[in-house]
PDB file of C-alpha atoms in Angstrom:
ATOM      1  CA  ASP A  15     205.121 -40.883 144.293  1.00 50.00           C
ATOM      2  CA  ASP A  16     204.012 -39.793 140.838  1.00 47.00           C
ATOM      3  CA  ASP A  17     202.002 -42.998 140.508  1.00 47.00           C
ATOM      4  CA  ASP A  18     200.258 -42.365 143.819  1.00 46.00           C
ATOM      5  CA  ASP A  19     199.355 -38.855 142.732  1.00 47.00           C
ATOM      6  CA  ASP A  20     197.837 -40.213 139.503  1.00 48.00           C
ATOM      7  CA  ASP A  21     195.715 -42.702 141.425  1.00 48.00           C
ATOM      8  CA  ASP A  22     194.402 -39.968 143.702  1.00 48.00           C
ATOM      9  CA  ASP A  23     193.480 -37.887 140.685  1.00 49.00           C
ATOM     10  CA  ASP A  24     191.568 -40.804 139.154  1.00 50.00           C
ATOM     11  CA  ASP A  25     189.593 -41.331 142.383  1.00 48.00           C
ATOM     12  CA  ASP A  26     188.676 -37.670 142.489  1.00 50.00           C
ATOM     13  CA  ASP A  27     187.464 -37.852 138.890  1.00 50.00           C
ATOM     14  CA  ASP A  28     185.265 -40.864 139.687  1.00 48.00           C
ATOM     15  CA  ASP A  29     183.711 -39.086 142.649  1.00 48.00           C
ATOM     16  CA  ASP A  30     182.987 -36.061 140.482  1.00 48.00           C
ATOM     17  CA  ASN A  31     181.306 -38.245 137.846  1.00 48.00           C
ATOM     18  CA  ASN A  32     179.093 -39.978 140.447  1.00 47.00           C
ATOM     19  CA  ASN A  33     178.061 -36.640 141.894  1.00 47.00           C
ATOM     20  CA  ASN A  34     177.206 -35.344 138.417  1.00 48.00           C
ATOM     21  CA  ASN A  35     175.083 -38.454 137.698  1.00 48.00           C
ATOM     22  CA  ASN A  36     173.181 -38.070 140.957  1.00 46.00           C
ATOM     23  CA  ASN A  37     172.602 -34.401 140.226  1.00 47.00           C
ATOM     24  CA  ASN A  38     171.300 -35.288 136.750  1.00 48.00           C
ATOM     25  CA  ASN A  39     168.949 -37.992 138.091  1.00 49.00           C
ATOM     26  CA  THR A  40     167.541 -35.882 140.900  1.00 53.00           C
ATOM     27  CA  PRO A  41     165.573 -33.415 138.707  1.00 56.00           C
ATOM     28  CA  ARG A  42     164.148 -36.291 136.693  1.00 54.00           C
ATOM     29  CA  ALA A  43     163.012 -38.167 139.786  1.00 53.00           C
ATOM     30  CA  THR A  44     161.553 -34.980 141.199  1.00 59.00           C
ATOM     31  CA  THR A  45     159.605 -34.425 137.978  1.00 61.00           C
ATOM     32  CA  MET A  46     158.207 -37.967 138.090  1.00 57.00           C
ATOM     33  CA  ALA A  47     157.164 -37.477 141.707  1.00 58.00           C
ATOM     34  CA  ARG A  48     155.349 -34.264 140.779  1.00 63.00           C
ATOM     35  CA  VAL A  49     153.560 -36.064 137.960  1.00 60.00           C
ATOM     36  CA  GLY A  50     152.513 -38.786 140.376  1.00 59.00           C
ATOM     37  CA  ARG A  51     151.148 -36.268 142.861  1.00 62.00           C
ATOM     38  CA  ALA A  52     149.196 -34.510 140.119  1.00 63.00           C
ATOM     39  CA  ALA A  53     147.709 -37.828 138.986  1.00 60.00           C
ATOM     40  CA  ALA A  54     146.756 -38.625 142.579  1.00 60.00           C
ATOM     41  CA  ARG A  55     144.912 -35.317 142.910  1.00 61.00           C
ATOM     42  CA  LEU A  56     142.991 -35.924 139.683  1.00 61.00           C
ATOM     43  CA  LEU A  57     142.017 -39.429 140.768  1.00 60.00           C
ATOM     44  CA  LEU A  58     140.816 -38.176 144.134  1.00 59.00           C
ATOM     45  CA  LEU A  59     138.682 -35.507 142.445  1.00 59.00           C
ATOM     46  CA  ALA A  60     137.217 -38.112 140.109  1.00 58.00           C
ATOM     47  CA  ALA A  61     136.565 -40.448 143.029  1.00 57.00           C
ATOM     48  CA  LEU A  62     134.767 -37.633 144.852  1.00 54.00           C
ATOM     49  CA  ALA A  63     132.586 -37.083 141.807  1.00 54.00           C
ATOM     50  CA  GLY A  64     131.789 -40.789 141.738  1.00 51.00           C
ATOM     51  CA  LEU A  65     130.792 -40.793 145.389  1.00 48.00           C
ATOM     52  CA  VAL A  66     128.436 -37.836 144.908  1.00 45.00           C
ATOM     53  CA  ALA A  67     126.085 -39.767 142.602  1.00 47.00           C
ATOM     54  CA  PRO A  68     124.865 -42.302 145.215  1.00 46.00           C
ATOM     55  CA  LEU A  69     123.944 -39.394 147.488  1.00 43.00           C
ATOM     56  CA  ARG A  70     121.652 -38.050 144.772  1.00 44.00           C
ATOM     57  CA  ALA A  71     120.004 -41.430 144.079  1.00 43.00           C
ATOM     58  CA  PRO A  72     117.500 -41.343 146.972  1.00 42.00           C
ATOM     59  CA  LEU A  73     116.180 -37.987 145.758  1.00 39.00           C
ATOM     60  CA  ARG A  74     115.646 -39.357 142.251  1.00 43.00           C
ATOM     61  CA  ALA A  75     114.289 -42.796 143.224  1.00 39.00           C
ATOM     62  CA  SER A  76     111.917 -41.730 145.999  1.00 40.00           C
ATOM     63  CA  GLY A  77     109.320 -40.375 143.565  1.00 40.00           C
ATOM     64  CA  VAL A  78     108.520 -37.620 146.076  1.00 39.00           C
ATOM     65  CA  ARG A  79     108.837 -34.004 145.058  1.00 38.00           C
ATOM     66  CA  VAL A  80     111.192 -32.392 147.538  1.00 38.00           C
ATOM     67  CA  GLN A  81     110.286 -28.779 148.217  1.00 41.00           C
ATOM     68  CA  ARG A  82     113.065 -27.954 150.635  1.00 40.00           C
ATOM     69  CA  ARG A  83     116.577 -29.313 150.561  1.00 42.00           C
ATOM     70  CA  THR A  84     119.483 -28.598 152.810  1.00 43.00           C
ATOM     71  CA  ALA A  85     122.422 -26.538 151.617  1.00 47.00           C
ATOM     72  CA  LEU A  86     124.590 -29.673 151.554  1.00 43.00           C
ATOM     73  CA  ALA A  87     122.178 -31.626 149.381  1.00 47.00           C
ATOM     74  CA  MET A  88     121.843 -28.680 146.992  1.00 50.00           C
ATOM     75  CA  ALA A  89     125.610 -28.307 146.752  1.00 47.00           C
ATOM     76  CA  LEU A  90     126.032 -32.010 145.990  1.00 45.00           C
ATOM     77  CA  SER A  91     123.318 -32.021 143.335  1.00 49.00           C
ATOM     78  CA  ASP A  92     124.769 -28.944 141.615  1.00 53.00           C
ATOM     79  CA  ASN A  93     128.337 -30.224 141.603  1.00 53.00           C
ATOM     80  CA  PRO A  94     129.522 -30.278 137.952  1.00 55.00           C
ATOM     81  CA  LEU A  95     131.834 -33.198 138.710  1.00 53.00           C
ATOM     82  CA  SER A  96     128.797 -35.380 139.375  1.00 55.00           C
ATOM     83  CA  LYS A  97     128.097 -35.423 135.635  1.00 55.00           C
ATOM     84  CA  LEU A  98     131.195 -37.582 135.262  1.00 55.00           C
ATOM     85  CA  ALA A  99     129.895 -40.129 137.770  1.00 59.00           C
ATOM     86  CA  THR A 100     128.678 -42.718 135.311  1.00 70.00           C
ATOM     87  CA  PRO A 101     129.866 -46.344 135.533  1.00 72.00           C
ATOM     88  CA  ALA A 102     131.601 -46.205 132.141  1.00 75.00           C
ATOM     89  CA  VAL A 103     133.502 -43.002 132.938  1.00 75.00           C
ATOM     90  CA  SER A 104     134.448 -44.250 136.408  1.00 74.00           C
ATOM     91  CA  VAL A 105     135.847 -47.491 135.004  1.00 78.00           C
ATOM     92  CA  ALA A 106     137.765 -45.661 132.264  1.00 81.00           C
ATOM     93  CA  ILE A 107     139.333 -43.159 134.674  1.00 78.00           C
ATOM     94  CA  GLY A 108     140.105 -45.806 137.261  1.00 76.00           C
ATOM     95  CA  MET A 109     141.800 -48.166 134.820  1.00 82.00           C
ATOM     96  CA  THR A 110     143.714 -45.313 133.195  1.00 83.00           C
ATOM     97  CA  GLY A 111     144.896 -44.086 136.583  1.00 77.00           C
ATOM     98  CA  LEU A 112     146.119 -47.536 137.642  1.00 78.00           C
ATOM     99  CA  THR A 113     147.947 -47.951 134.327  1.00 84.00           C
ATOM    100  CA  LEU A 114     149.669 -44.593 134.694  1.00 79.00           C
ATOM    101  CA  LEU A 115     150.665 -45.392 138.264  1.00 76.00           C
ATOM    102  CA  VAL A 116     152.305 -48.654 137.246  1.00 80.00           C
ATOM    103  CA  ALA A 117     154.081 -47.010 134.309  1.00 80.00           C
ATOM    104  CA  ASN A 118     155.260 -44.158 136.520  1.00 75.00           C
ATOM    105  CA  ARG A 119     156.632 -46.568 139.110  1.00 73.00           C
ATOM    106  CA  PHE A 120     158.639 -48.534 136.523  1.00 77.00           C
ATOM    107  CA  ALA A 121     159.960 -45.329 134.934  1.00 75.00           C
ATOM    108  CA  THR A 122     161.186 -43.899 138.250  1.00 74.00           C
ATOM    109  CA  GLU A 123     164.826 -44.707 138.991  1.00 72.00           C
ATOM    110  CA  ILE A 124     165.023 -43.060 142.419  1.00 72.00           C
ATOM    111  CA  LEU A 125     161.924 -43.565 144.570  1.00 67.00           C
ATOM    112  CA  PHE A 126     161.246 -40.915 147.184  1.00 71.00           C
ATOM    113  CA  ASN A 127     159.051 -41.430 150.239  1.00 75.00           C
ATOM    114  CA  SER A 128     156.742 -38.695 149.034  1.00 70.00           C
ATOM    115  CA  GLN A 129     156.133 -40.563 145.775  1.00 69.00           C
ATOM    116  CA  SER A 130     155.345 -43.772 147.652  1.00 74.00           C
ATOM    117  CA  ARG A 131     152.726 -41.964 149.697  1.00 74.00           C
ATOM    118  CA  THR A 132     151.330 -40.363 146.561  1.00 73.00           C
ATOM    119  CA  ASP A 133     151.068 -43.746 144.830  1.00 74.00           C
ATOM    120  CA  ILE A 134     149.108 -45.139 147.764  1.00 79.00           C
ATOM    121  CA  ILE A 135     146.643 -42.232 147.697  1.00 75.00           C
ATOM    122  CA  ALA A 136     146.251 -42.490 143.921  1.00 74.00           C
ATOM    123  CA  THR A 137     145.653 -46.242 144.164  1.00 79.00           C
ATOM    124  CA  ILE A 138     142.906 -45.650 146.730  1.00 80.00           C
ATOM    125  CA  GLY A 139     141.321 -43.056 144.434  1.00 75.00           C
ATOM    126  CA  ALA A 140     141.377 -45.375 141.400  1.00 76.00           C
ATOM    127  CA  GLY A 141     140.042 -48.268 143.454  1.00 78.00           C
ATOM    128  CA  SER A 142     137.204 -46.094 144.750  1.00 77.00           C
ATOM    129  CA  LEU A 143     136.196 -45.252 141.205  1.00 73.00           C
ATOM    130  CA  LEU A 144     136.115 -48.913 140.190  1.00 76.00           C
ATOM    131  CA  LEU A 145     134.095 -49.904 143.267  1.00 79.00           C
ATOM    132  CA  THR A 146     131.662 -47.039 142.686  1.00 74.00           C
ATOM    133  CA  ALA A 147     131.155 -48.170 139.095  1.00 73.00           C
ATOM    134  CA  LEU A 148     130.473 -51.746 140.200  1.00 73.00           C
ATOM    135  CA  ALA A 149     128.028 -50.578 142.879  1.00 72.00           C
ATOM    136  CA  ALA A 150     126.146 -48.373 140.424  1.00 66.00           C
ATOM    137  CA  LYS A 151     125.899 -50.995 137.718  1.00 63.00           C
ATOM    138  CA  ASP A 152     122.511 -52.675 137.512  1.00 55.00           C
ATOM    139  CA  VAL A 153     122.622 -56.453 137.725  1.00 52.00           C
ATOM    140  CA  ASP A 154     119.745 -58.115 135.927  1.00 50.00           C
ATOM    141  CA  THR A 155     118.852 -61.560 137.234  1.00 54.00           C
ATOM    142  CA  ARG A 156     118.195 -64.166 134.608  1.00 62.00           C
ATOM    143  CA  ASP A 157     114.612 -65.369 134.465  1.00 71.00           C
ATOM    144  CA  PHE A 158     114.175 -69.113 134.214  1.00 80.00           C
ATOM    145  CA  ASP A 159     111.970 -70.549 131.504  1.00 85.00           C
ATOM    146  CA  LYS A 160     108.479 -71.696 132.354  1.00 89.00           C
ATOM    147  CA  VAL A 161     107.701 -75.356 131.822  1.00 91.00           C
ATOM    148  CA  GLU A 162     104.505 -77.038 130.743  1.00 92.00           C
ATOM    149  CA  LEU A 163     103.270 -78.789 133.854  1.00 92.00           C
ATOM    150  CA  LYS A 164     102.245 -82.431 133.606  1.00 92.00           C
ATOM    151  CA  GLY A 165      99.090 -82.549 135.677  1.00 91.00           C
ATOM    152  CA  PHE A 166      95.369 -82.061 135.721  1.00 92.00           C
ATOM    153  CA  GLN A 167      93.530 -78.734 135.547  1.00 93.00           C
ATOM    154  CA  GLY A 168      90.678 -78.332 137.977  1.00 87.00           C
ATOM    155  CA  SER A 169      89.265 -76.985 141.205  1.00 90.00           C
ATOM    156  CA  GLU A 170      87.761 -78.934 144.079  1.00 92.00           C
ATOM    157  CA  VAL A 171      86.401 -77.842 147.473  1.00 93.00           C
ATOM    158  CA  THR A 172      85.382 -80.585 149.899  1.00 90.00           C
ATOM    159  CA  ALA A 173      84.846 -78.431 152.995  1.00 87.00           C
ATOM    160  CA  PRO A 174      81.530 -77.898 154.803  1.00 86.00           C
ATOM    161  CA  ASP A 175      79.076 -75.523 153.172  1.00 87.00           C
ATOM    162  CA  ASN A 176      79.823 -72.641 155.520  1.00 89.00           C
ATOM    163  CA  GLN A 177      83.503 -72.721 154.463  1.00 90.00           C
ATOM    164  CA  LYS A 178      83.194 -73.327 150.724  1.00 92.00           C
ATOM    165  CA  ALA A 179      82.852 -69.686 149.719  1.00 93.00           C
ATOM    166  CA  LEU A 180      85.918 -68.692 151.736  1.00 94.00           C
ATOM    167  CA  LEU A 181      88.041 -71.525 150.347  1.00 94.00           C
ATOM    168  CA  GLN A 182      86.949 -70.856 146.765  1.00 94.00           C
ATOM    169  CA  TRP A 183      87.875 -67.212 147.204  1.00 95.00           C
ATOM    170  CA  ALA A 184      91.320 -68.217 148.482  1.00 94.00           C
ATOM    171  CA  LEU A 185      91.915 -70.464 145.467  1.00 94.00           C
ATOM    172  CA  ASP A 186      90.716 -67.879 142.945  1.00 94.00           C
ATOM    173  CA  ALA A 187      92.715 -65.036 144.487  1.00 93.00           C
ATOM    174  CA  THR A 188      95.874 -67.138 144.621  1.00 94.00           C
ATOM    175  CA  LEU A 189      95.698 -68.392 141.046  1.00 93.00           C
ATOM    176  CA  ASP A 190      94.581 -65.095 139.523  1.00 92.00           C
ATOM    177  CA  ALA A 191      96.836 -62.609 141.311  1.00 90.00           C
ATOM    178  CA  SER A 192     100.110 -64.477 141.868  1.00 91.00           C
ATOM    179  CA  GLU A 193     102.595 -66.680 140.032  1.00 92.00           C
ATOM    180  CA  ALA A 194     101.202 -69.799 141.697  1.00 94.00           C
ATOM    181  CA  THR A 195      99.874 -72.429 139.300  1.00 94.00           C
ATOM    182  CA  SER A 196      98.363 -74.638 142.016  1.00 95.00           C
ATOM    183  CA  ALA A 197      97.116 -74.275 145.576  1.00 95.00           C
ATOM    184  CA  HIS A 198      96.148 -76.791 148.240  1.00 96.00           C
ATOM    185  CA  VAL A 199      94.546 -76.132 151.630  1.00 95.00           C
ATOM    186  CA  LEU A 200      95.165 -78.560 154.489  1.00 95.00           C
ATOM    187  CA  TRP A 201      93.340 -78.163 157.819  1.00 94.00           C
ATOM    188  CA  ASP A 202      93.298 -80.601 160.754  1.00 91.00           C
ATOM    189  CA  GLY A 203      94.700 -83.348 158.542  1.00 91.00           C
ATOM    190  CA  GLN A 204      92.032 -82.936 155.853  1.00 93.00           C
ATOM    191  CA  THR A 205      92.472 -81.534 152.339  1.00 94.00           C
ATOM    192  CA  LEU A 206      89.702 -78.953 152.200  1.00 94.00           C
ATOM    193  CA  ALA A 207      90.428 -77.490 148.754  1.00 95.00           C
ATOM    194  CA  ARG A 208      92.752 -77.694 145.781  1.00 95.00           C
ATOM    195  CA  GLY A 209      92.890 -75.873 142.466  1.00 95.00           C
ATOM    196  CA  GLY A 210      94.993 -75.062 139.435  1.00 95.00           C
ATOM    197  CA  ILE A 211      97.195 -77.698 137.798  1.00 95.00           C
ATOM    198  CA  VAL A 212      97.360 -80.517 140.328  1.00 94.00           C
ATOM    199  CA  GLY A 213      98.977 -83.950 140.500  1.00 93.00           C
ATOM    200  CA  GLU A 214      97.625 -87.499 140.631  1.00 92.00           C
ATOM    201  CA  ALA A 215      97.188 -87.725 144.424  1.00 92.00           C
ATOM    202  CA  PRO A 216      93.799 -86.255 145.389  1.00 91.00           C
ATOM    203  CA  THR A 217      94.833 -85.309 148.922  1.00 93.00           C
ATOM    204  CA  VAL A 218      97.789 -83.856 150.780  1.00 94.00           C
ATOM    205  CA  ASP A 219      99.738 -86.222 153.010  1.00 92.00           C
ATOM    206  CA  PRO A 220     100.168 -84.423 156.372  1.00 90.00           C
ATOM    207  CA  ALA A 221     102.819 -86.956 157.435  1.00 91.00           C
ATOM    208  CA  ALA A 222     105.190 -86.081 154.582  1.00 93.00           C
ATOM    209  CA  PRO A 223     108.575 -85.059 156.057  1.00 92.00           C
ATOM    210  CA  ILE A 224     108.904 -81.561 154.599  1.00 93.00           C
ATOM    211  CA  LEU A 225     105.290 -80.618 155.273  1.00 93.00           C
ATOM    212  CA  LYS A 226     105.386 -82.120 158.755  1.00 91.00           C
ATOM    213  CA  LYS A 227     108.494 -80.134 159.628  1.00 91.00           C
ATOM    214  CA  ALA A 228     106.913 -76.912 158.344  1.00 91.00           C
ATOM    215  CA  MET A 229     103.881 -77.499 160.579  1.00 90.00           C
ATOM    216  CA  SER A 230     105.948 -78.395 163.648  1.00 88.00           C
ATOM    217  CA  PRO A 231     106.289 -75.950 166.584  1.00 79.00           C
ATOM    218  CA  ALA A 232     108.638 -72.999 166.276  1.00 70.00           C
ATOM    219  CA  ASP A 233     111.055 -74.412 168.856  1.00 66.00           C
ATOM    220  CA  LYS A 234     111.551 -77.361 166.511  1.00 70.00           C
ATOM    221  CA  ARG A 235     112.331 -75.048 163.599  1.00 72.00           C
ATOM    222  CA  GLY A 236     108.891 -75.159 162.111  1.00 75.00           C
ATOM    223  CA  GLY A 237     107.572 -72.411 159.872  1.00 87.00           C
ATOM    224  CA  GLU A 238     107.405 -71.366 156.252  1.00 91.00           C
ATOM    225  CA  VAL A 239     109.268 -73.462 153.705  1.00 93.00           C
ATOM    226  CA  PHE A 240     110.253 -72.070 150.324  1.00 93.00           C
ATOM    227  CA  LEU A 241     111.776 -74.477 147.797  1.00 94.00           C
ATOM    228  CA  PRO A 242     112.838 -72.312 144.826  1.00 91.00           C
ATOM    229  CA  ASP A 243     114.089 -75.275 142.757  1.00 92.00           C
ATOM    230  CA  LEU A 244     112.097 -78.371 143.648  1.00 93.00           C
ATOM    231  CA  GLN A 245     113.468 -80.633 140.928  1.00 92.00           C
ATOM    232  CA  ILE A 246     116.982 -80.804 142.367  1.00 91.00           C
ATOM    233  CA  LEU A 247     115.729 -81.982 145.783  1.00 90.00           C
ATOM    234  CA  PRO A 248     115.213 -85.648 146.693  1.00 88.00           C
ATOM    235  CA  GLY A 249     112.209 -84.562 148.762  1.00 86.00           C
ATOM    236  CA  LYS A 250     110.227 -83.788 145.632  1.00 91.00           C
ATOM    237  CA  LEU A 251     108.869 -87.347 145.770  1.00 92.00           C
ATOM    238  CA  GLU A 252     106.547 -86.456 148.649  1.00 93.00           C
ATOM    239  CA  PHE A 253     104.667 -83.862 146.598  1.00 95.00           C
ATOM    240  CA  THR A 254     102.541 -86.397 144.729  1.00 94.00           C
ATOM    241  CA  TYR A 255      99.594 -84.004 144.815  1.00 95.00           C
ATOM    242  CA  LEU A 256     101.563 -81.578 142.603  1.00 95.00           C
ATOM    243  CA  PRO A 257     102.579 -82.048 138.956  1.00 94.00           C
ATOM    244  CA  VAL A 258     105.635 -84.292 138.610  1.00 93.00           C
ATOM    245  CA  ASN A 259     107.624 -81.462 137.025  1.00 94.00           C
ATOM    246  CA  CYS A 260     106.532 -78.722 139.442  1.00 95.00           C
ATOM    247  CA  GLN A 261     109.384 -76.228 139.641  1.00 94.00           C
ATOM    248  CA  THR A 262     108.919 -74.408 142.944  1.00 95.00           C
ATOM    249  CA  VAL A 263     106.935 -74.868 146.168  1.00 95.00           C
ATOM    250  CA  PHE A 264     105.959 -72.563 149.008  1.00 96.00           C
ATOM    251  CA  ILE A 265     104.445 -74.005 152.211  1.00 95.00           C
ATOM    252  CA  LEU A 266     102.600 -71.566 154.471  1.00 95.00           C
ATOM    253  CA  PRO A 267     101.515 -72.936 157.885  1.00 93.00           C
ATOM    254  CA  LEU A 268      98.051 -71.962 159.153  1.00 93.00           C
ATOM    255  CA  GLY A 269      96.663 -71.835 162.670  1.00 89.00           C
ATOM    256  CA  VAL A 270     100.069 -71.819 164.334  1.00 85.00           C
ATOM    257  CA  THR A 271     100.055 -72.374 168.112  1.00 79.00           C
ATOM    258  CA  ALA A 272     102.925 -71.930 170.541  1.00 69.00           C
ATOM    259  CA  VAL A 273     102.980 -75.578 171.649  1.00 73.00           C
ATOM    260  CA  GLY A 274     101.227 -77.829 169.163  1.00 74.00           C
ATOM    261  CA  GLY A 275     102.509 -76.346 165.936  1.00 83.00           C
ATOM    262  CA  ALA A 276     100.258 -75.531 162.975  1.00 90.00           C
ATOM    263  CA  ARG A 277      96.793 -76.914 162.434  1.00 91.00           C
ATOM    264  CA  GLY A 278      97.036 -76.654 158.678  1.00 92.00           C
ATOM    265  CA  ALA A 279      98.900 -75.262 155.726  1.00 94.00           C
ATOM    266  CA  MET A 280      98.585 -73.832 152.262  1.00 95.00           C
ATOM    267  CA  ILE A 281     100.854 -75.381 149.635  1.00 96.00           C
ATOM    268  CA  PHE A 282     101.557 -73.381 146.488  1.00 96.00           C
ATOM    269  CA  GLY A 283     103.259 -74.693 143.339  1.00 95.00           C
ATOM    270  CA  GLY A 284     104.783 -72.884 140.365  1.00 94.00           C
ATOM    271  CA  ASP A 285     105.853 -73.648 136.815  1.00 93.00           C
ATOM    272  CA  GLN A 286     109.088 -71.637 136.959  1.00 91.00           C
ATOM    273  CA  LYS A 287     112.166 -71.814 139.177  1.00 91.00           C
ATOM    274  CA  ARG A 288     112.243 -69.014 141.731  1.00 88.00           C
ATOM    275  CA  SER A 289     108.955 -67.772 140.346  1.00 87.00           C
ATOM    276  CA  PHE A 290     107.695 -66.382 143.653  1.00 91.00           C
ATOM    277  CA  SER A 291     108.962 -62.857 144.149  1.00 89.00           C
ATOM    278  CA  PRO A 292     108.956 -61.168 147.572  1.00 91.00           C
ATOM    279  CA  ARG A 293     105.762 -59.420 146.520  1.00 92.00           C
ATOM    280  CA  ASP A 294     104.146 -62.764 145.647  1.00 92.00           C
ATOM    281  CA  LEU A 295     105.173 -64.251 148.983  1.00 93.00           C
ATOM    282  CA  ALA A 296     103.746 -61.266 150.841  1.00 93.00           C
ATOM    283  CA  PHE A 297     100.479 -61.572 148.906  1.00 94.00           C
ATOM    284  CA  LEU A 298     100.218 -65.301 149.619  1.00 95.00           C
ATOM    285  CA  ARG A 299     100.809 -64.640 153.313  1.00 95.00           C
ATOM    286  CA  SER A 300      97.945 -62.143 153.305  1.00 95.00           C
ATOM    287  CA  ILE A 301      95.687 -64.786 151.730  1.00 94.00           C
ATOM    288  CA  GLY A 302      96.751 -67.211 154.440  1.00 93.00           C
ATOM    289  CA  VAL A 303      95.974 -64.716 157.225  1.00 94.00           C
ATOM    290  CA  ARG A 304      92.476 -64.086 155.829  1.00 94.00           C
ATOM    291  CA  LEU A 305      91.803 -67.796 155.324  1.00 94.00           C
ATOM    292  CA  GLU A 306      93.065 -68.728 158.788  1.00 92.00           C
ATOM    293  CA  ALA A 307      90.889 -66.090 160.423  1.00 92.00           C
ATOM    294  CA  GLY A 308      87.840 -67.313 158.508  1.00 92.00           C
ATOM    295  CA  LEU A 309      88.387 -70.973 159.396  1.00 90.00           C
ATOM    296  CA  LEU A 310      88.848 -70.174 163.080  1.00 88.00           C
ATOM    297  CA  ALA A 311      85.794 -67.920 163.085  1.00 88.00           C
ATOM    298  CA  ASP A 312      83.618 -70.675 161.592  1.00 78.00           C
ATOM    299  CA  GLU A 313      84.578 -72.996 164.457  1.00 75.00           C
ATOM    300  CA  THR A 314      83.326 -70.537 167.070  1.00 73.00           C
ATOM    301  CA  GLN A 315      79.902 -70.191 165.492  1.00 66.00           C
TER     302      GLN A 315
END
């Protein structure tokens, strides 16, 4: 009986020790949870500051002086937290927050549900900061080097006299005001004009596959063709009227009809990969519209 009493006493002592350990660990875990919640709040505030900056960008980039702004826009622009919304600060805060979250998770012995929810919110806040920094960072595209074209410099207009002035204007405007280094005008199967640095072939072959497809009707996927890097394409062999090392080509159909396709085209070459910017393409299209209208008007006279 004495032995049984001793065993019962030992069990009671073990239970007391376990209870004491749990009581000692509970304040520590609670403290870590509070730290995690505080970090989550700070990350959410920083993320809010990072999201304010894109809302201010249209006001800065528009170039228009805004006389009246809504109360919301004024509040966002005057927010002192927005001064922290730079890509470098956003990345630093986001990475620091993620590091602290991981360290806090490993240091926590007893994980409460509240801390798990706090960690999720803090992770979203840190991720928002990193995404905001990436979205705000300017990405500069690398410009390709210009090459020295292997061709012949010149200008030639073989059209009738009433069209020569219009065609010469189209060549001069294209070569002077765009990145094009050569221009050819094809109309009803005839090469009416060419200028800039041209290739050995004196005329454009209207039966060449790429050009023929561009001049085909819309229902057969005809239309503009832009080849930003001509040298990597096997089809470069058909452009014998361009320099052998021409870097980029833009084909603009002219006189497009709903059934028969295009009556002609303008073919532009460049000495640099991807040299034609959207502004250049828009300018070349405007030249094509003016030239097409002039050629059609001459036929009616």
